mmCIF file of C-alpha atoms and ligand atoms in Angstrom:
data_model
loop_
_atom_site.group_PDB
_atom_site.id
_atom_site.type_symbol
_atom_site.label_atom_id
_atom_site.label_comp_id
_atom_site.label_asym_id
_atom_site.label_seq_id
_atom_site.Cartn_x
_atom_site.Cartn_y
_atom_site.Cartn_z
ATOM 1 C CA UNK Y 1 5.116 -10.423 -27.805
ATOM 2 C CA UNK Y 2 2.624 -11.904 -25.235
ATOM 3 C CA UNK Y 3 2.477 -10.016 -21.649
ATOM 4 C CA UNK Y 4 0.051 -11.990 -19.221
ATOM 5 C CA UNK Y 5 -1.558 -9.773 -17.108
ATOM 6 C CA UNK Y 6 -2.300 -11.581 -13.666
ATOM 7 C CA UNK Y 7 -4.440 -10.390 -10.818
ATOM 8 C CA UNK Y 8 -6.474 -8.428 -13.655
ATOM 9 C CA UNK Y 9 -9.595 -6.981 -12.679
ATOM 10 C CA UNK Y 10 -11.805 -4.626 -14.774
ATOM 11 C CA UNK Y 11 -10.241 -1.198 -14.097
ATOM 12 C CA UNK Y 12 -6.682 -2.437 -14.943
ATOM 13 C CA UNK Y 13 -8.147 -3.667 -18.435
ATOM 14 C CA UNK Y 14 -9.404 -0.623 -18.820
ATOM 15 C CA UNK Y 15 -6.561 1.430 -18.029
ATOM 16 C CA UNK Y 16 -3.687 -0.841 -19.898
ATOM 17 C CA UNK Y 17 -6.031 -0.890 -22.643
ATOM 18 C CA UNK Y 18 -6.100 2.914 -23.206
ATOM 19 C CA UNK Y 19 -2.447 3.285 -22.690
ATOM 20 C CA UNK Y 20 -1.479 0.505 -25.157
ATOM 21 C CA UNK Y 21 -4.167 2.869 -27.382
ATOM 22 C CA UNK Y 22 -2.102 6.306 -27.008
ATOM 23 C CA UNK Y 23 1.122 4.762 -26.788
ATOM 24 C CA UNK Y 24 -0.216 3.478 -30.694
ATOM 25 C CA UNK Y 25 -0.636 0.484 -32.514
ATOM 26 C CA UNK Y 26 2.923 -1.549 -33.830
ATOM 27 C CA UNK Y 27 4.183 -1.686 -30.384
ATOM 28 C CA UNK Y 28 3.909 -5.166 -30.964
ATOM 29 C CA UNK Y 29 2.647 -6.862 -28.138
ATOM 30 C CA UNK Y 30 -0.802 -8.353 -27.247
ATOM 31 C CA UNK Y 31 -1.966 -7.999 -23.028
ATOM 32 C CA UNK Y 32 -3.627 -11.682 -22.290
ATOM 33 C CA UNK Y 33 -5.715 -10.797 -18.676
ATOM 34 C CA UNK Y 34 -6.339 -13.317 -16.260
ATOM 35 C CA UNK Y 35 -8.435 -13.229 -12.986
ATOM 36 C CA UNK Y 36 -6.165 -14.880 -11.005
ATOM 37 C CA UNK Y 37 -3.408 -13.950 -8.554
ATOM 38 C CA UNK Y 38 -0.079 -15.179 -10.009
ATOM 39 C CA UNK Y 39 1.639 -17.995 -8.048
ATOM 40 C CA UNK Y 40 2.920 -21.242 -8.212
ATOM 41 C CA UNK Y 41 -0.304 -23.052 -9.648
ATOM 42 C CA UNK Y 42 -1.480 -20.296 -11.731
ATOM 43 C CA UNK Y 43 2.303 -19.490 -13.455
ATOM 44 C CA UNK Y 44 1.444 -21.900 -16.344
ATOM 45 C CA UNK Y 45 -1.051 -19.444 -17.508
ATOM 46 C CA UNK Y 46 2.148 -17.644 -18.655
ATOM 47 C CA UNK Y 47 3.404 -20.495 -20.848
ATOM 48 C CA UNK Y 48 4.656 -18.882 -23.959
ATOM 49 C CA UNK Y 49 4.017 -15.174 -22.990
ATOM 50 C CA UNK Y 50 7.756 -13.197 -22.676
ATOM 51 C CA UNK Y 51 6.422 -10.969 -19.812
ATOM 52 C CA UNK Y 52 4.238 -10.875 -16.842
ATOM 53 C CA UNK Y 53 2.550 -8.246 -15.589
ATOM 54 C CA UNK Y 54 1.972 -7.964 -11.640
ATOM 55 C CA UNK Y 55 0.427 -6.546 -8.739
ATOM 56 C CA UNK Y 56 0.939 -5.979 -5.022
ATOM 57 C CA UNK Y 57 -0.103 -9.510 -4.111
ATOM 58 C CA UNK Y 58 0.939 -11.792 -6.719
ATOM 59 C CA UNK Y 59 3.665 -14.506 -5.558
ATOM 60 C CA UNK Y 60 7.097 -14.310 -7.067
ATOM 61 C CA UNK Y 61 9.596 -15.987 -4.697
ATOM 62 C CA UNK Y 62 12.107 -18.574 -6.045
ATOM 63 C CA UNK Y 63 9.959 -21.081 -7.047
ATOM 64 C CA UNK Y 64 7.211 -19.512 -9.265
ATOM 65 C CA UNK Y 65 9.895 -17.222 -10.968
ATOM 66 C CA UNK Y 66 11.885 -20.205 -11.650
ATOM 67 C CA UNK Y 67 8.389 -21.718 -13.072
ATOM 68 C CA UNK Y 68 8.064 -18.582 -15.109
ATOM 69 C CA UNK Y 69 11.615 -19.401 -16.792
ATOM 70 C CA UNK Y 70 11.599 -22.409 -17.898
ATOM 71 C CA UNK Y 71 7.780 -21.211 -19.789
ATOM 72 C CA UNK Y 72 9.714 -18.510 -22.166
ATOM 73 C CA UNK Y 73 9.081 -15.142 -19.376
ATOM 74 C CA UNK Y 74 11.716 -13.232 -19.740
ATOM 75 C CA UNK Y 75 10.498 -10.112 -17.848
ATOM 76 C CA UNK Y 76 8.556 -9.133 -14.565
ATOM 77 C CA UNK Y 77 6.319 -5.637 -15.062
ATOM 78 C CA UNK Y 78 5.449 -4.703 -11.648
ATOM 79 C CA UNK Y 79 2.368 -2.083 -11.829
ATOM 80 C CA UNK Y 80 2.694 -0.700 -8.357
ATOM 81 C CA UNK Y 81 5.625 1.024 -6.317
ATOM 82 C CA UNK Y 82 6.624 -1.820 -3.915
ATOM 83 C CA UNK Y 83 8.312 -4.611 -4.858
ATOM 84 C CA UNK Y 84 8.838 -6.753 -2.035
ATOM 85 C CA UNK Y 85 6.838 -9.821 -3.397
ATOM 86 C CA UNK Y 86 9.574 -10.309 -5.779
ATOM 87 C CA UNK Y 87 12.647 -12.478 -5.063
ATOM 88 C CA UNK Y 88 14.822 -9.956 -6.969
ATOM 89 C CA UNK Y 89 18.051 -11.735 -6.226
ATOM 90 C CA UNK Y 90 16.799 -15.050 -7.844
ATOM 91 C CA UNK Y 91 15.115 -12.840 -11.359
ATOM 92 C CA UNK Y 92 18.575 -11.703 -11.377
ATOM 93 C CA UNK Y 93 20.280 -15.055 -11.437
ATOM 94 C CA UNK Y 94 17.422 -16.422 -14.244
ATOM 95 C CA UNK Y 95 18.399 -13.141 -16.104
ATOM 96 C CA UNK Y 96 14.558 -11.968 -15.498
ATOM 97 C CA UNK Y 97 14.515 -8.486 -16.085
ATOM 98 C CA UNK Y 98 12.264 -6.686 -13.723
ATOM 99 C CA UNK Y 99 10.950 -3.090 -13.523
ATOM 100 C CA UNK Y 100 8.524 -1.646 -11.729
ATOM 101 C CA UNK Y 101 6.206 1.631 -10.897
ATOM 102 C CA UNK Y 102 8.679 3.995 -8.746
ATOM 103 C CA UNK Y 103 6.327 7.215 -8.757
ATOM 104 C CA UNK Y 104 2.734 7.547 -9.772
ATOM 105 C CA UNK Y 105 0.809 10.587 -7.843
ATOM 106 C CA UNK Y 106 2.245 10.129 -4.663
ATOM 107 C CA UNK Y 107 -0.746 12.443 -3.631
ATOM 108 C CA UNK Y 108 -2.946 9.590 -4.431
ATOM 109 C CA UNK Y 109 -1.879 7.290 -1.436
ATOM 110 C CA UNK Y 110 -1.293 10.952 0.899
ATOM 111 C CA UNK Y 111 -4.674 12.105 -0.145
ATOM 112 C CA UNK Y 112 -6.345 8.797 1.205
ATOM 113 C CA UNK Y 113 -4.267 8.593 4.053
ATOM 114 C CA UNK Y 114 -5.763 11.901 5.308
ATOM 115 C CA UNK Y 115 -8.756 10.775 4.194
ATOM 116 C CA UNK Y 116 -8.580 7.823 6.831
ATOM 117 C CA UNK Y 117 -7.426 10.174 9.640
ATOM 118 C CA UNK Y 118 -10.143 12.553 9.125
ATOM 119 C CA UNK Y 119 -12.778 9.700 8.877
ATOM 120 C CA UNK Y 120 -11.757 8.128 11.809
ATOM 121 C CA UNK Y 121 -10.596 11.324 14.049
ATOM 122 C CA UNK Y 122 -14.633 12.894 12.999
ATOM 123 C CA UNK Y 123 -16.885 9.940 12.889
ATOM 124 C CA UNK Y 124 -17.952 10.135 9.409
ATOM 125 C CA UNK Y 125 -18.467 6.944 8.810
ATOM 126 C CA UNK Y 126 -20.500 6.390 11.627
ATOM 127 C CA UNK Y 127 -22.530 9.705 11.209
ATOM 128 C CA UNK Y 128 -23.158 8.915 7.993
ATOM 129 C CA UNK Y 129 -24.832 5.582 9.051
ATOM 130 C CA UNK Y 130 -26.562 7.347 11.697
ATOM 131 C CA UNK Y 131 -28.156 10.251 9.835
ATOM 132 C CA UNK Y 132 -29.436 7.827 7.201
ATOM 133 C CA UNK Y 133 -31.463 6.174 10.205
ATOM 134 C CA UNK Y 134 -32.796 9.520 11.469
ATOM 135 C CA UNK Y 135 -30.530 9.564 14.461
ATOM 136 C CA UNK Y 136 -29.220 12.782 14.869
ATOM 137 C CA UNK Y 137 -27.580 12.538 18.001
ATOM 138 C CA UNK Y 138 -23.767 13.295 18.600
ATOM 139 C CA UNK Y 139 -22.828 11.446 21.645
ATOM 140 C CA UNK Y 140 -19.664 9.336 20.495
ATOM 141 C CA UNK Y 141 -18.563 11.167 17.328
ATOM 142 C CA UNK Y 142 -16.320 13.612 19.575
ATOM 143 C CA UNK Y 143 -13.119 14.576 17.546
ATOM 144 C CA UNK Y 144 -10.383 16.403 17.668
ATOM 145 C CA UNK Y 145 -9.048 19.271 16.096
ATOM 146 C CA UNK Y 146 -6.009 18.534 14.079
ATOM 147 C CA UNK Y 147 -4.507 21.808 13.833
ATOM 148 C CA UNK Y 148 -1.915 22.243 16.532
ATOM 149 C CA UNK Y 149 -1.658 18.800 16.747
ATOM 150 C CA UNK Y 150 1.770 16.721 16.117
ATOM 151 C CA UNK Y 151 1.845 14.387 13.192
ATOM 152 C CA UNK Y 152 4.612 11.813 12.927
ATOM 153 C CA UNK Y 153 5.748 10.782 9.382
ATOM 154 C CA UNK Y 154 7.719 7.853 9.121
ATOM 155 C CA UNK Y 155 9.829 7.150 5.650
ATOM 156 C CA UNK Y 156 9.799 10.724 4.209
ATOM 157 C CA UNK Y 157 9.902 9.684 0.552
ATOM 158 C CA UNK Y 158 7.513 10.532 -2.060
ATOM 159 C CA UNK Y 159 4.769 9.711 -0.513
ATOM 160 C CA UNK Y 160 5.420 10.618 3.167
ATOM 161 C CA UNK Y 161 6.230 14.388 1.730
ATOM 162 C CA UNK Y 162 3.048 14.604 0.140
ATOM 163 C CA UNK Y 163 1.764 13.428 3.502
ATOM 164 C CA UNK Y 164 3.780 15.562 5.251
ATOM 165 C CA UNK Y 165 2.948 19.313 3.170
ATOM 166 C CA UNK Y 166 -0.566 18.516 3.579
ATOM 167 C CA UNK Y 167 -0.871 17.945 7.278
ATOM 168 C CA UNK Y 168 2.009 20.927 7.951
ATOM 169 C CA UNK Y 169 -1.009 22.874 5.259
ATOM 170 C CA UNK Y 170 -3.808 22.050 8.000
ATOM 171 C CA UNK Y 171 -1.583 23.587 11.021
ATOM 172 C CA UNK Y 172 0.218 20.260 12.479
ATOM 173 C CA UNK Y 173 3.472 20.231 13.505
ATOM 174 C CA UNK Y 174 5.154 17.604 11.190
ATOM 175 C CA UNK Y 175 7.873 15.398 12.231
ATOM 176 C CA UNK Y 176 9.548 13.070 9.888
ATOM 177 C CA UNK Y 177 11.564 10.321 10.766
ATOM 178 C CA UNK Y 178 13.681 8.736 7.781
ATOM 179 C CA UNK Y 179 17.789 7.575 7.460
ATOM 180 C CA UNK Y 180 17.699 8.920 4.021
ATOM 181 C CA UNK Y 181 16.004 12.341 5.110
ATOM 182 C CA UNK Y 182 15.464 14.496 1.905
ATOM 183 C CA UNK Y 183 16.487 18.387 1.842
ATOM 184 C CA UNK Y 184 13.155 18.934 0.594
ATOM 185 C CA UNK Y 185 11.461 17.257 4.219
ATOM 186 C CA UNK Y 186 13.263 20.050 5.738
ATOM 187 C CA UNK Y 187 10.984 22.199 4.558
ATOM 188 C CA UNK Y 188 7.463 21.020 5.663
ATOM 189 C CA UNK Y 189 9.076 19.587 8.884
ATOM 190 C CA UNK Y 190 11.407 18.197 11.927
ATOM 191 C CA UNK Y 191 13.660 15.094 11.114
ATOM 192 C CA UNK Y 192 13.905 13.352 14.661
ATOM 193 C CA UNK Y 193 14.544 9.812 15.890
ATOM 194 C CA UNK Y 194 11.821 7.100 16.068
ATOM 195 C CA UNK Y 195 11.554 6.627 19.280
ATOM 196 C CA UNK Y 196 11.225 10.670 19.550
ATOM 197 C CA UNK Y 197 8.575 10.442 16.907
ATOM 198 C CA UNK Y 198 6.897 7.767 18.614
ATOM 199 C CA UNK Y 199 6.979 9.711 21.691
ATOM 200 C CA UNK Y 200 5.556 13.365 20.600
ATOM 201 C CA UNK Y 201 3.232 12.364 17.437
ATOM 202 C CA UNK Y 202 -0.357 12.542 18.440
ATOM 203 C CA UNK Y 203 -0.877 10.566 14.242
ATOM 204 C CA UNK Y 204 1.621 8.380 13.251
ATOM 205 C CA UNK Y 205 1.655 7.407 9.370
ATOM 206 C CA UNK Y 206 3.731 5.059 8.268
ATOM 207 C CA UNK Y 207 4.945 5.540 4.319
ATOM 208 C CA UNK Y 208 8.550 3.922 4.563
ATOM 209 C CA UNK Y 209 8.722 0.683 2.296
ATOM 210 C CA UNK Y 210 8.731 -3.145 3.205
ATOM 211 C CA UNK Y 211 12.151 -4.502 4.016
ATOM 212 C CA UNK Y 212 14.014 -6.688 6.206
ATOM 213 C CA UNK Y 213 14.682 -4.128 8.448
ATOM 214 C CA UNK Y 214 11.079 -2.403 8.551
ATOM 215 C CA UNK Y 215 9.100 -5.898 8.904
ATOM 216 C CA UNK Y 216 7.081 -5.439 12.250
ATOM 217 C CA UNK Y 217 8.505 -2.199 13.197
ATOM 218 C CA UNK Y 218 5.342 -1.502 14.230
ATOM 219 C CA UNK Y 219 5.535 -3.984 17.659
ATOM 220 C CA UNK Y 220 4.750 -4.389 21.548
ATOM 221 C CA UNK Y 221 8.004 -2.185 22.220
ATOM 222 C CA UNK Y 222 7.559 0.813 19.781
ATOM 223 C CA UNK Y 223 3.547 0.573 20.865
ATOM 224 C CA UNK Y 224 4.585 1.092 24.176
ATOM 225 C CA UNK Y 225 6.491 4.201 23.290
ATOM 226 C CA UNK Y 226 3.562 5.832 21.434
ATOM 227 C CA UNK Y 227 1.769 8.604 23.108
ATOM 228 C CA UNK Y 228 -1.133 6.864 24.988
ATOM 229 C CA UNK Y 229 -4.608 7.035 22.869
ATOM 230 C CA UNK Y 230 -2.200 7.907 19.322
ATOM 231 C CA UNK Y 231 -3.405 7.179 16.178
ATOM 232 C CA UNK Y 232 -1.661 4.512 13.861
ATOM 233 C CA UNK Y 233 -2.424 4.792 10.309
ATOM 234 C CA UNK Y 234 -0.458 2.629 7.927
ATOM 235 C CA UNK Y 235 -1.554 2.757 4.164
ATOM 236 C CA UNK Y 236 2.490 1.721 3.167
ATOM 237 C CA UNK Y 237 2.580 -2.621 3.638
ATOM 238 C CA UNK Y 238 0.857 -4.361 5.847
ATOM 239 C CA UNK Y 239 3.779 -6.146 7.147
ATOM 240 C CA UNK Y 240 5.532 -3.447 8.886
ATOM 241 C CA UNK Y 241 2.802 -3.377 11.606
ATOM 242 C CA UNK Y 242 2.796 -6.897 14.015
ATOM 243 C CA UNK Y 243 -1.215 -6.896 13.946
ATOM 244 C CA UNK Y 244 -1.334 -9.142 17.379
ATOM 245 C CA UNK Y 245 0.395 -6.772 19.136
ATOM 246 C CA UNK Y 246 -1.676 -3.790 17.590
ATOM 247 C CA UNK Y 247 -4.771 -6.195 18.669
ATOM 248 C CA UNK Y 248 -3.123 -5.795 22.276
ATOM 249 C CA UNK Y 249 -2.221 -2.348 22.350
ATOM 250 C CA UNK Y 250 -6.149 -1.811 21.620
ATOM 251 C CA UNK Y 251 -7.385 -3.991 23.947
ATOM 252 C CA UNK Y 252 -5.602 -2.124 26.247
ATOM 253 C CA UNK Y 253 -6.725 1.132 25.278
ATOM 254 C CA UNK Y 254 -2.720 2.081 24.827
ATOM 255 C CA UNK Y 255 -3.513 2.667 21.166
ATOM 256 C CA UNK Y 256 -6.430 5.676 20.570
ATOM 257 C CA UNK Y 257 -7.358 4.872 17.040
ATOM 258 C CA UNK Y 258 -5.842 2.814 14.155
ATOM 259 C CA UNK Y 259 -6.433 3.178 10.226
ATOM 260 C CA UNK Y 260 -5.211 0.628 7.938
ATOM 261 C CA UNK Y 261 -5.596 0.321 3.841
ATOM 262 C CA UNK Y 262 -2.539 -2.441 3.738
ATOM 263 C CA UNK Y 263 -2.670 -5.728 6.090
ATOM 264 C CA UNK Y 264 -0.186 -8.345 6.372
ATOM 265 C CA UNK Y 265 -2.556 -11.341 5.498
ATOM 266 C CA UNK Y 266 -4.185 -9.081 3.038
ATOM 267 C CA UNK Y 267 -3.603 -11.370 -0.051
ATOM 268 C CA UNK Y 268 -6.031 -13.730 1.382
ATOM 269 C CA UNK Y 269 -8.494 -10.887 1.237
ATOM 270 C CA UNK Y 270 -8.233 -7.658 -0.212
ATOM 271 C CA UNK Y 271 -8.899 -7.362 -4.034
ATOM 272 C CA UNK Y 272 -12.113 -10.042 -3.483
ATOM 273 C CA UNK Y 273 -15.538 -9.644 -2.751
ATOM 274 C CA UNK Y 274 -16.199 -12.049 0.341
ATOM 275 C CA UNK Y 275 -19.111 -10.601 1.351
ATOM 276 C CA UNK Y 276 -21.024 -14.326 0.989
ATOM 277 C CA UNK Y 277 -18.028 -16.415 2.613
ATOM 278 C CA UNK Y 278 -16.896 -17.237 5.981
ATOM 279 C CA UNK Y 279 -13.636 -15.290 6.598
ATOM 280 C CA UNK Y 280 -11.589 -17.518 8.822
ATOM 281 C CA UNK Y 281 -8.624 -14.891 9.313
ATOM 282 C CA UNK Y 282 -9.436 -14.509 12.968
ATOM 283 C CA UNK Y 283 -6.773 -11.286 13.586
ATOM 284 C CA UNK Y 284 -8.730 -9.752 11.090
ATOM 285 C CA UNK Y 285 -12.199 -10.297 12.294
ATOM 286 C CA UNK Y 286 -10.863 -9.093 15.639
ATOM 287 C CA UNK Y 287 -9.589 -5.929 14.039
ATOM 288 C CA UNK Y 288 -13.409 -5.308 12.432
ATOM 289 C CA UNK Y 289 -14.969 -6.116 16.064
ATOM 290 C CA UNK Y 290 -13.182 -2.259 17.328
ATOM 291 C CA UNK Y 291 -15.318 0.762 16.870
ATOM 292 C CA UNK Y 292 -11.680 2.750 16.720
ATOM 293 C CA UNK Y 293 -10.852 0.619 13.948
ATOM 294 C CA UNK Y 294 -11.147 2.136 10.235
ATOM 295 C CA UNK Y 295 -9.826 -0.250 7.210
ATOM 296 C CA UNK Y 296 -9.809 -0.035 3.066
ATOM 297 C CA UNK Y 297 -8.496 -2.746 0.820
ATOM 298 C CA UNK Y 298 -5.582 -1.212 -0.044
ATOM 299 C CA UNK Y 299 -6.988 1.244 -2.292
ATOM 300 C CA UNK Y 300 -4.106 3.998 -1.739
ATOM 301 C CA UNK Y 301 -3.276 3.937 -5.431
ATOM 302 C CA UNK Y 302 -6.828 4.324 -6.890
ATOM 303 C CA UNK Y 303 -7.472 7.196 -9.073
ATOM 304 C CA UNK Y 304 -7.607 7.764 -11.789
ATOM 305 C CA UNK Y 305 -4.980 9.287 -12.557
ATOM 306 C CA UNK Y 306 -2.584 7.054 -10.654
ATOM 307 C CA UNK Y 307 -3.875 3.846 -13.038
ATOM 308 C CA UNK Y 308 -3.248 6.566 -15.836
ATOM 309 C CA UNK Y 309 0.425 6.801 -14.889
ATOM 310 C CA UNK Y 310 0.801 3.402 -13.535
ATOM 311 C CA UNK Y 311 -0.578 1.909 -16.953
ATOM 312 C CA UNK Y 312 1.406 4.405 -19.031
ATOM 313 C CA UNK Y 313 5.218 3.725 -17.206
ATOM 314 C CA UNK Y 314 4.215 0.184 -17.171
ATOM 315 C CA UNK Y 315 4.353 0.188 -21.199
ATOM 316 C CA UNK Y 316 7.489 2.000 -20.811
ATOM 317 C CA UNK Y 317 9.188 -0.264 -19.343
ATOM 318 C CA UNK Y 318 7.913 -2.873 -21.470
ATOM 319 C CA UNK Y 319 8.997 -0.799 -24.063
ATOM 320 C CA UNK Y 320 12.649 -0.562 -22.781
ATOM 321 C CA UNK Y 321 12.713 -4.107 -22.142
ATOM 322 C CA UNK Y 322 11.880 -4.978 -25.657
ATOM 323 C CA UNK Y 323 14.056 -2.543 -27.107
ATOM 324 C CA UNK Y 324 16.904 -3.621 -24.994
ATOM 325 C CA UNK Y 325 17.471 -0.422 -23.496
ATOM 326 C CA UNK Y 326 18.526 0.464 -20.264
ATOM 327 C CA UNK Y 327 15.346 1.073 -18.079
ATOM 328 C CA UNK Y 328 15.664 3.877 -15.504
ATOM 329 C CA UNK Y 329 12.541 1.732 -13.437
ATOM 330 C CA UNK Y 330 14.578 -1.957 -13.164
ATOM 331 C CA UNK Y 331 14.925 -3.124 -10.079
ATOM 332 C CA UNK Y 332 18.201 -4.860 -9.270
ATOM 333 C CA UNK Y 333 19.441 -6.842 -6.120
ATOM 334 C CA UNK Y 334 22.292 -4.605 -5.663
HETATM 335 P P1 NAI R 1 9.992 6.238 -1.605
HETATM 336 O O1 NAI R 1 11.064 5.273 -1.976
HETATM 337 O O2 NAI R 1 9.896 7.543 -2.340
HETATM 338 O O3 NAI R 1 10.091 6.582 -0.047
HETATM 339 C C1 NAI R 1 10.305 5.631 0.958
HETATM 340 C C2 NAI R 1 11.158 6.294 2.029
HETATM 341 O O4 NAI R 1 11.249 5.391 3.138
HETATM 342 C C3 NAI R 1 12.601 6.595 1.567
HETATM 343 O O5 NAI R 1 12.889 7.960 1.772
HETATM 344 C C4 NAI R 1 13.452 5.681 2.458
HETATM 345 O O6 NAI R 1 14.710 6.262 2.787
HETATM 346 C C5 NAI R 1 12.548 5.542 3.674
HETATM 347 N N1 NAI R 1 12.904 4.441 4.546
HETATM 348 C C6 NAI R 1 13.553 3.273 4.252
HETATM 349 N N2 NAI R 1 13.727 2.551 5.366
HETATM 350 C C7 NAI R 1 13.188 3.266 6.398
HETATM 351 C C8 NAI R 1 13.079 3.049 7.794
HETATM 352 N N3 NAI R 1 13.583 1.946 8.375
HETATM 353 N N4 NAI R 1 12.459 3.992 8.543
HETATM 354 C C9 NAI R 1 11.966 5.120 7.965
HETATM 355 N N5 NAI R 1 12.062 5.378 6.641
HETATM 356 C C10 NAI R 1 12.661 4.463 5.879
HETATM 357 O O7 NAI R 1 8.626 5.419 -1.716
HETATM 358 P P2 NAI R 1 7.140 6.007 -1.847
HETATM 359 O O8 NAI R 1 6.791 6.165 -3.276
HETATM 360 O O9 NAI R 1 6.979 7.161 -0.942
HETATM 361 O O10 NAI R 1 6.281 4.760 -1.300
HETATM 362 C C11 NAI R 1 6.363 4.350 0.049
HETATM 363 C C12 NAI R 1 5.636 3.035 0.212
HETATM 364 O O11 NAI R 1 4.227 3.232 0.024
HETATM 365 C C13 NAI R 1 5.987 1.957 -0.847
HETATM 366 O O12 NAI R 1 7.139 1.226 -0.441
HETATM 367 C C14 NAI R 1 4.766 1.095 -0.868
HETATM 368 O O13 NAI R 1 4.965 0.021 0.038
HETATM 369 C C15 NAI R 1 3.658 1.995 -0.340
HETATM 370 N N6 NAI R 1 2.579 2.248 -1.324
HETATM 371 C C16 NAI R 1 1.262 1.984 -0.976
HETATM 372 C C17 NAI R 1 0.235 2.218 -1.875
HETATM 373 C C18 NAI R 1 -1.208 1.978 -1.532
HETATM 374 O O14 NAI R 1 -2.042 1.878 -2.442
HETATM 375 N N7 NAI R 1 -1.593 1.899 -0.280
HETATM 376 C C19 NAI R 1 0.529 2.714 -3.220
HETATM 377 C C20 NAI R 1 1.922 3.026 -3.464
HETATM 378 C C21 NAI R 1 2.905 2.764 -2.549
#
């Protein structure tokens, strides 16, 4: 069996190559890589192959799935978590089965979420710059301690309870706000509304996935209920924040700081080295102009052992799929 691997770069080769090692030889299938980002023009690569393997920003809506179809693909492997580039009611009606990553060291993505709060709230970027050029001054890398302070966790999942234990280890107050709130959240912190969240949380970190009903809840109204000079830090999908009005609540100084490692035109982006091109996405160009302003390309997931786990699970549910056994990791429209 053929699986093509889209959006492949060198570290996923590497990875899906050593799991396909351990997980031994007779498995029977053969991982074809390809460069580029699956969508409609790039879906004949798959001609032939029974699976495709996928990432964050690969294109699956309606018309590349139905693409996929009619070339023999009979399954979607998602390698990451999220799976809202998929058109999982349409798979379902082509009989595409589709799994994906549910849980891979949660602590990965809550690990680098602190490590963009702590970057931005201390300067370390900038001091690190600034040392290098023998300035040793410390006018404008003020911070602030974060112990004491209020932290606001929003979607209190895996993720946002790793998030959660390791601010409430540093001395925050945690508040969680989720409408699935887990027993073990109760532990580390408060479950409160949004808009309370909003209201109290000096860091707001949003970890709650991308939905119809979380697209943009990040907007001019819940900006406005933010403590003045907060700190936004979103390393979940890019989609859930509206970026113009996160552009205006800068502007106006309403928002203090704001880290992203997701961005809602990221696909156009992230994953690429553009350092030679002319980047025409003016939102985001506007977003790189703010010293307050600290952004990754959406490297959450990358350790290495996340791309251990993501690699191995991704085989498994290959391996379900062509055993025809039930796969605890599908994802179904129901
Ligand atoms: P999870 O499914 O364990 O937790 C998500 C939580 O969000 C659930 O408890 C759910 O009830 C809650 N939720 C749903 N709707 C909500 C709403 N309207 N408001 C507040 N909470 C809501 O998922 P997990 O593993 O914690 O991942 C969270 C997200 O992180 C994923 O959906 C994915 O988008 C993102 N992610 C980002 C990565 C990166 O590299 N930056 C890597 C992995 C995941």
């Amino acid at each position: 069996m053929q699986i093509a691997v889209f959006s492949a770069r060198p570290y996923d080769r590497r990875f899906l190559d050593e799991a396909s090692a351990q997980q031994g030889a007779g498995q029977g299938h053969e991982l074809v890589y390809f460069d580029a980002a699956l969508d409609l023009h790039t879906a004949p690569l798959a001609q032939g192959c029974a699976a495709v393997c996928v990432f964050v920003n690969d294109r699956l809506d309606a018309p590349v799935l139905q693409a996929l179809h009619a070339g023999g693909v009979r399954a979607v492997l998602l390698r990451c978590a999220g799976f809202n580039n998929v058109d999982v009611a349409e798979a379902q009606r082509l009989g595409l089965f589709v799994a994906r990553v549910p849980a891979y060291s949660p602590e990965a993505v809550a690990e680098h979420a602190l490590a963009l709060v702590m970057t931005l709230n201390r300067h370390t970027h900038r001091a690190y710059n600034r040392v290098r050029e023998g300035n040793f001054m410390l006018d404008g890398l003020l911070g602030r301690t974060l112990h004491g302070r209020t932290v606001g966790i929003v979607g209190t999942g895996k993720i946002g309870l790793a998030t959660a234990r390791i601010f409430r280890g540093m001395g925050c107050t945690v508040l969680g706000h989720d409408p699935y709130p887990s027993a073990a959240f109760a532990d580390v912190g408060d479950s409160v509304a949004l808009d309370e969240l909003l209201a109290r949380a000096d860091i707001v970190s949003l970890h709650c996935p991308l939905t119809p009903d979380t697209h943009h809840l990040i907007n001019d109204a819940s900006l406005a209920r933010m403590k003045p000079g907060a700190m936004l830090v979103n390393t979940s999908r890019g989609a859930l924040v509206d970026t113009h009005a996160v552009i205006r609540a800068l502007k106006s100084r309403r928002l203090g700081q704001l880290a992203i490692d997701v961005y809602e035109q990221e696909s156009a982006l992230f994953f690429q080295d553009l350092s030679g091109e002319i980047i025409d996405d003016e939102a985001f160009q506007r977003l790189m102009t703010f010293p307050n302003v600290l952004v990754t390309g959406h490297q959450g997931f990358f350790t290495v052992e996340a791309l251990q786990e993501i690699s191995a699970i991704t085989l498994g549910n290959l391996a379900d799929f062509a055993a025809g056994r039930d796969c605890a990791n599908q994802v179904r429209a129901d």
